[in-house]
XYZ file of C-alpha atoms in Angstrom:
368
model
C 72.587 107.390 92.376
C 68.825 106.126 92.847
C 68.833 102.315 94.019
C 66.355 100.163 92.123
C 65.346 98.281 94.682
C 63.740 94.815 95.730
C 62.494 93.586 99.196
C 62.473 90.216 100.521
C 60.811 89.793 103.756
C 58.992 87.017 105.646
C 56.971 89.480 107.745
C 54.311 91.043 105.750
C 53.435 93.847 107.913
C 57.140 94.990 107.818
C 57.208 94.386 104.174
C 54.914 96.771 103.915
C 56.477 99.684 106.813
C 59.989 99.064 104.208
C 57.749 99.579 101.364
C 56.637 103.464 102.311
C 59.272 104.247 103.203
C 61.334 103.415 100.248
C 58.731 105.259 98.275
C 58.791 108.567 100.067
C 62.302 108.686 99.295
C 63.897 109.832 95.829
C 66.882 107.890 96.479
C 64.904 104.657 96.132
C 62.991 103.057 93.768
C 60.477 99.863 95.146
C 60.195 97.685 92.531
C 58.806 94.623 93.817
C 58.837 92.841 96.964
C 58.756 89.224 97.820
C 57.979 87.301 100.760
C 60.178 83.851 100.114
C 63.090 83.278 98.237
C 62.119 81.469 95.441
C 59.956 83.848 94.108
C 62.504 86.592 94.641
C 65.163 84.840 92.880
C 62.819 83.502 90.369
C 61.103 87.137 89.477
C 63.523 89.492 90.213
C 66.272 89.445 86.942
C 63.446 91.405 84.847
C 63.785 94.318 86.924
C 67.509 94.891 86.829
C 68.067 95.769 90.419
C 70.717 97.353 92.103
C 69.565 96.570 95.561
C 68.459 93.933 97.558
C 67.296 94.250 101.135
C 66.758 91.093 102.566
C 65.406 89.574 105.702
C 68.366 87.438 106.806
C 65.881 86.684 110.522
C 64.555 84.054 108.385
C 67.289 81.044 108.285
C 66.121 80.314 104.330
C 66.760 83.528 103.380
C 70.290 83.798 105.427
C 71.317 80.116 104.003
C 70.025 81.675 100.233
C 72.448 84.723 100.388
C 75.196 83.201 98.079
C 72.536 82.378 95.231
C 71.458 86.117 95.353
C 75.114 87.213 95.192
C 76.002 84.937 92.302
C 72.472 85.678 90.365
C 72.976 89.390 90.919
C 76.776 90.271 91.785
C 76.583 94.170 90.516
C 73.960 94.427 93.285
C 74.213 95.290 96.565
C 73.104 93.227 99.490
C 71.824 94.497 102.357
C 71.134 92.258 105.565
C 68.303 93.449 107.647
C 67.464 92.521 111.099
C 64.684 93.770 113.281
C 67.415 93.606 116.156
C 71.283 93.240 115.994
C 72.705 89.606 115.888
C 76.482 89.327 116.040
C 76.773 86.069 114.484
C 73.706 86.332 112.160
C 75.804 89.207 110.824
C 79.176 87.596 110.450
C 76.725 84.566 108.345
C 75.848 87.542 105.910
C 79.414 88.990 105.933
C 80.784 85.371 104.891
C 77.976 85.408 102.302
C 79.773 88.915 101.080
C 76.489 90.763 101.518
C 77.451 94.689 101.407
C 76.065 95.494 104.945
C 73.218 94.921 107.405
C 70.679 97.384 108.834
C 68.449 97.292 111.463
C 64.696 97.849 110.759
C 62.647 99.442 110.232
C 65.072 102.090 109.350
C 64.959 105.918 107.368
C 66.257 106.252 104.094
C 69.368 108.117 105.337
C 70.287 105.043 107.418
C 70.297 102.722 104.797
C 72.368 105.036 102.877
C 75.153 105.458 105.057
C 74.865 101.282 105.514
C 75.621 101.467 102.007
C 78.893 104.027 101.906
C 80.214 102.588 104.884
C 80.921 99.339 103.203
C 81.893 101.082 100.234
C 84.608 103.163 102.358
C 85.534 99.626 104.570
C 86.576 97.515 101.456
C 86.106 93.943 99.934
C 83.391 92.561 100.646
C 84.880 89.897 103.371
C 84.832 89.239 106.778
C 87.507 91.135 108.415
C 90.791 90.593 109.334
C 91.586 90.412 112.971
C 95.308 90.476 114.241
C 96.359 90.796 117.776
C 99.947 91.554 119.222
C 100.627 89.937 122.151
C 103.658 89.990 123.956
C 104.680 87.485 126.445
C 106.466 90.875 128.460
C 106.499 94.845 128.203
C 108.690 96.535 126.067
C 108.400 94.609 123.083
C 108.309 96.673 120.101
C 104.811 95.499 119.950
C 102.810 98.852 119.733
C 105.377 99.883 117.443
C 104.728 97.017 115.170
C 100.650 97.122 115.371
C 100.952 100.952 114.457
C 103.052 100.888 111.476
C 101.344 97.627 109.674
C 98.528 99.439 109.809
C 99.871 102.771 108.520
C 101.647 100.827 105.605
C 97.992 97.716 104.902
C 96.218 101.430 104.649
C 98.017 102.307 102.182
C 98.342 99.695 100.068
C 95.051 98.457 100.182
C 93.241 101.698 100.065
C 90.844 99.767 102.281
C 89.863 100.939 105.684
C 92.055 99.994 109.024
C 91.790 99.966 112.217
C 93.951 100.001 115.418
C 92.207 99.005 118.415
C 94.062 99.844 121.913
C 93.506 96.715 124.205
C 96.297 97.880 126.614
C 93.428 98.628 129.174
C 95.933 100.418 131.926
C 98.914 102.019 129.976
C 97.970 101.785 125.793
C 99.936 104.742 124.372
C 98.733 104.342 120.354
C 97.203 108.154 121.067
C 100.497 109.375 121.915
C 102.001 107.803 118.577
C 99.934 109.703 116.634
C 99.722 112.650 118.663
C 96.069 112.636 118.849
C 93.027 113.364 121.329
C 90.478 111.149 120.755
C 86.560 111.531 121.808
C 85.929 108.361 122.387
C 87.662 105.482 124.224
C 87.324 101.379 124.919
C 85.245 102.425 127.578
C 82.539 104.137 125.793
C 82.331 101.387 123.371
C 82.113 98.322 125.757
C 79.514 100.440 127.554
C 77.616 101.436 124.656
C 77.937 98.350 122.247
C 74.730 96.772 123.048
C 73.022 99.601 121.513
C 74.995 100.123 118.334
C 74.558 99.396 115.065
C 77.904 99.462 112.686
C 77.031 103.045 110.995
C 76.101 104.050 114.862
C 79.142 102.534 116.092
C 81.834 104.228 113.602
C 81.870 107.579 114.959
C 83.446 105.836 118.406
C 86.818 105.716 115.831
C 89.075 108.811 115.645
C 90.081 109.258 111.918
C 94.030 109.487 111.708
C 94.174 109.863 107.899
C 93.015 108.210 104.828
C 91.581 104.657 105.833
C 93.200 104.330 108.808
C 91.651 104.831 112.525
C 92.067 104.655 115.892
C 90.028 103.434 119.399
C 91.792 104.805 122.045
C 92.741 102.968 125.280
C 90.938 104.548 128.265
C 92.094 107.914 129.796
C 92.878 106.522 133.207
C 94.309 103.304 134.297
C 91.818 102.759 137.236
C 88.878 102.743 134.539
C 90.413 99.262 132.695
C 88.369 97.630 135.112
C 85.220 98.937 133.285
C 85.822 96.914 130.745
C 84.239 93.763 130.441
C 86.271 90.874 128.389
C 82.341 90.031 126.812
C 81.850 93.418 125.749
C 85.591 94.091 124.151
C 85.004 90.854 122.219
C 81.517 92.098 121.132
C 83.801 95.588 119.999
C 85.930 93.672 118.026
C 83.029 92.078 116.174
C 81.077 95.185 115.452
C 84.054 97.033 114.357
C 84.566 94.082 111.813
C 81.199 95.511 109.948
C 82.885 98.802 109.652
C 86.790 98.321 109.181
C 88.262 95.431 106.825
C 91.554 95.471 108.847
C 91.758 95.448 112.820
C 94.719 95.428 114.436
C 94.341 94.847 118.231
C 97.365 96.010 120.274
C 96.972 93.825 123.935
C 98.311 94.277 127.378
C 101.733 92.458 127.939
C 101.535 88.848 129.697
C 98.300 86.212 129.876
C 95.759 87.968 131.217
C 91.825 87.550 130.016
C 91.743 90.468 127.608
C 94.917 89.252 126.054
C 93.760 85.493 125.751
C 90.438 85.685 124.786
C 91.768 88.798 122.185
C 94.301 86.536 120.871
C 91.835 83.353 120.654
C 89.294 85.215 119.043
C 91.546 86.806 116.276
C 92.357 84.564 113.030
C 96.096 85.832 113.321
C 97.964 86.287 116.756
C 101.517 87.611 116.636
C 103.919 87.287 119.413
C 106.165 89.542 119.582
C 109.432 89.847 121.699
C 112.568 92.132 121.986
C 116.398 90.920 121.985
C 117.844 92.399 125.168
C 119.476 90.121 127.412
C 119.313 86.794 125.212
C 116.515 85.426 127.977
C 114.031 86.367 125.048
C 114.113 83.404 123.728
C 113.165 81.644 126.142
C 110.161 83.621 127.190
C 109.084 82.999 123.362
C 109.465 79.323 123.674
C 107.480 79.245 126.560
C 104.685 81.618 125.454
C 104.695 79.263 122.524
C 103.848 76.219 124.364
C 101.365 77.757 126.657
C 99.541 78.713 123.506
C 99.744 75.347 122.165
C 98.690 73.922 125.317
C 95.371 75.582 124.962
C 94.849 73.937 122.233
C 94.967 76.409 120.159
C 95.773 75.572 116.309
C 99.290 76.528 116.389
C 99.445 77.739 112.609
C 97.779 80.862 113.857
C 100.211 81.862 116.495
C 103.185 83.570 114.512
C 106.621 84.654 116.736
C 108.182 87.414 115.721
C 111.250 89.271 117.365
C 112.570 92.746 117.642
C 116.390 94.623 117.979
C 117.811 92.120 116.223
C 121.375 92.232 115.637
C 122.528 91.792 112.736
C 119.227 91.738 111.209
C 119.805 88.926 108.470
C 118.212 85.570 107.471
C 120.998 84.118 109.095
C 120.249 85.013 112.453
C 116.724 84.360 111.785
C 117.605 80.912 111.210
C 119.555 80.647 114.826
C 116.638 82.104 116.314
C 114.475 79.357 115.119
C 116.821 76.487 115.857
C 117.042 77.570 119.216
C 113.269 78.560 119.741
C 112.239 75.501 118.636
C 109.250 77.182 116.562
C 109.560 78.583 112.961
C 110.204 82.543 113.246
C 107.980 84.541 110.925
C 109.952 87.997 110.917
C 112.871 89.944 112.623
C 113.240 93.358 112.903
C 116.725 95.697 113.592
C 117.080 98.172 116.378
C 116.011 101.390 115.102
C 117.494 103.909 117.508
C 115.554 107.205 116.695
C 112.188 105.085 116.297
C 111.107 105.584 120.085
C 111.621 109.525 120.052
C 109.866 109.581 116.460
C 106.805 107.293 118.214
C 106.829 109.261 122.027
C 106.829 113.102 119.687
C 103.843 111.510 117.827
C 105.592 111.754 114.175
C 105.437 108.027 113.702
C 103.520 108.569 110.765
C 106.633 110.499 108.473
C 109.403 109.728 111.108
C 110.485 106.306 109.347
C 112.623 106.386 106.744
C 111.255 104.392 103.447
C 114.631 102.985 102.227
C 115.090 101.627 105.981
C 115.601 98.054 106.596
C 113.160 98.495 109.415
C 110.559 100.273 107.226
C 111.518 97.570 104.126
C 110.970 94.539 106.632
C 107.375 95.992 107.592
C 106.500 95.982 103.971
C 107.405 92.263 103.615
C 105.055 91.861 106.493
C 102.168 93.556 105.428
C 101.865 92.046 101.899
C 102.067 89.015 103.742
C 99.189 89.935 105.455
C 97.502 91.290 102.638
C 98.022 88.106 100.425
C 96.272 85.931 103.007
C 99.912 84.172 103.541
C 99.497 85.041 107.106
């Protein structure tokens, strides 16, 4: 496909650097190029374009986005920024641009800008989920890793799992994989990155779903820099549309400023001794301590037995908090997960695997 193509951009000197090289390359065709907004939305419906690159450095231009997605919505938008700005970005990604490139940049770059939002999905900021548990052995890795097996699926859109458990994550061993790259490389890397730079860092599981691996060691956790996993987690929202961020049991800083920074946070605790509860209701009130909008902050609870609305009902009258899912025991679950088969080890008509489902098309509907 050849883009036709129109540049906006305040600086004429780089106007003109875009310019070349848009015309040394047959993937491209220049067709005009503006240097304000007006003009460009003014001039540019008698060329029929297909592409827009435009300089969202300028704040005009940035607050302007919206009227060149609704003037030209069968177009795609590209943001470009002389150097990366996380939250210049996220503005373009709320204005449902299609990606944003550094520049100046080669013709190849601006291509894979372009198929890498194609591959990641709508044309949204991402969504950002954490599981949090207020102790260890929660179910809660379980949980993160088949949501995002089964939102994959449905959504055809691209996924990712994200292993914040600095010291012990195991998501590698669930999948029986080896990854390259780990939370380490990306935190130390991630000032240098752009999104198309920064997707290789992801091992590829299967279709639209992948994986950043937890480090190799427990002693190298302490490489990581809260800061930098945030700034992760925000670059990785310009590549996948889904993240699912699996955090280390009990407050710590990763786990709090994880679970403030993501729009949804479950909580997630296993029926054992009964004491659950109680470590629910108290994780709960911490959270809303915080001051934390409490909407966002969803309990959920694991093993439980019998697995019925009914139960789910006692579990909220005596938590004190509404409960937004159970799930039952599933004996054979942690042998399917520890082999690495937890991608075909769960049975479809289970009531585990039928309980996930009414999860994720919660998720997917925006209901949570």
């Amino acid at each position: 496909m050849r883009y036709k193509t129109i540049v906006v951009e305040t600086d004429r000197r780089m106007a003109e650097e875009i310019s070349t090289t848009l015309k040394r390359s047959k993937d491209f065709e220049l067709l005009s190029t503006y240097f304000d907004a007006d003009s460009a939305l003014g001039q540019s419906h008698i060329y029929n374009p297909n592409l827009f690159l435009i300089d969202v450095e300028s704040e005009e231009l940035l607050e302007m986005l919206p009227a060149f997605i609704d003037l030209f919505p069968k177009a795609e938008i590209i943001a470009t920024m002389s150097a990366w700005d996380a939250d210049i970005a996220f503005q373009a990604q709320k204005a449902h641009v299609t990606g944003s490139v550094l520049k100046p940049f080669k013709p190849e770059e601006l291509l894979e800008t372009i198929n890498l939002s194609v591959k990641r999905g709508k044309r949204e900021p991402s969504r950002v989920i954490s599981f949090f548990s207020p102790k260890g052995r929660s179910g809660r890795t379980t949980l993160a890793a088949m949501l995002a097996i089964d939102i994959a699926k449905k959504t055809n859109e691209s996924v990712a799992l994200i292993d914040g458990d600095l010291q012990f994550g195991d998501l590698p061993i669930f999948f029986d994989i080896e990854p390259r790259h780990t939370v380490v490389d990306a935190t130390h890397d991630i000032k240098l990155l752009t999104p198309v730079a920064f997707a290789p860092y992801f091992h590829n599981i299967q279709d639209n779903l992948w994986m950043l691996a937890s480090p190799d060691r427990p002693e190298y956790a302490e490489l990581v820099e809260t800061n930098n996993f945030i700034d992760v987690i925000r670059m990785a929202g310009h590549v996948f549309r889904y993240l699912f961020i699996d955090l280390p049991a009990g407050f710590n800083p990763i786990s709090l400023d994880v679970s403030n920074f993501a729009d949804t946070n479950f909580v997630i605790a296993m029926i054992n001794t009964g004491l659950e509860v109680d470590h629910m209701r108290r994780t709960m009130d911490i959270l809303r301590e915080r001051g934390r909008k409490n909407k966002f902050d969803y309990p959920i609870f694991t093993r439980v037995n019998p697995c019925t609305e009914e139960e789910r009902f006692k579990l909220e009258l005596k938590l004190g908090y509404p409960v937004t899912a159970i799930f039952p025991n599933e004996y054979n679950l942690v042998s399917v997960a520890n082999s690495g088969r937890i991608l075909y080890g769960v049975p479809l008509d289970s009531q585990l695997n039928q309980n996930i489902e009414m999860l994720s098309e919660k998720i997917i509907s925006g209901e949570l």
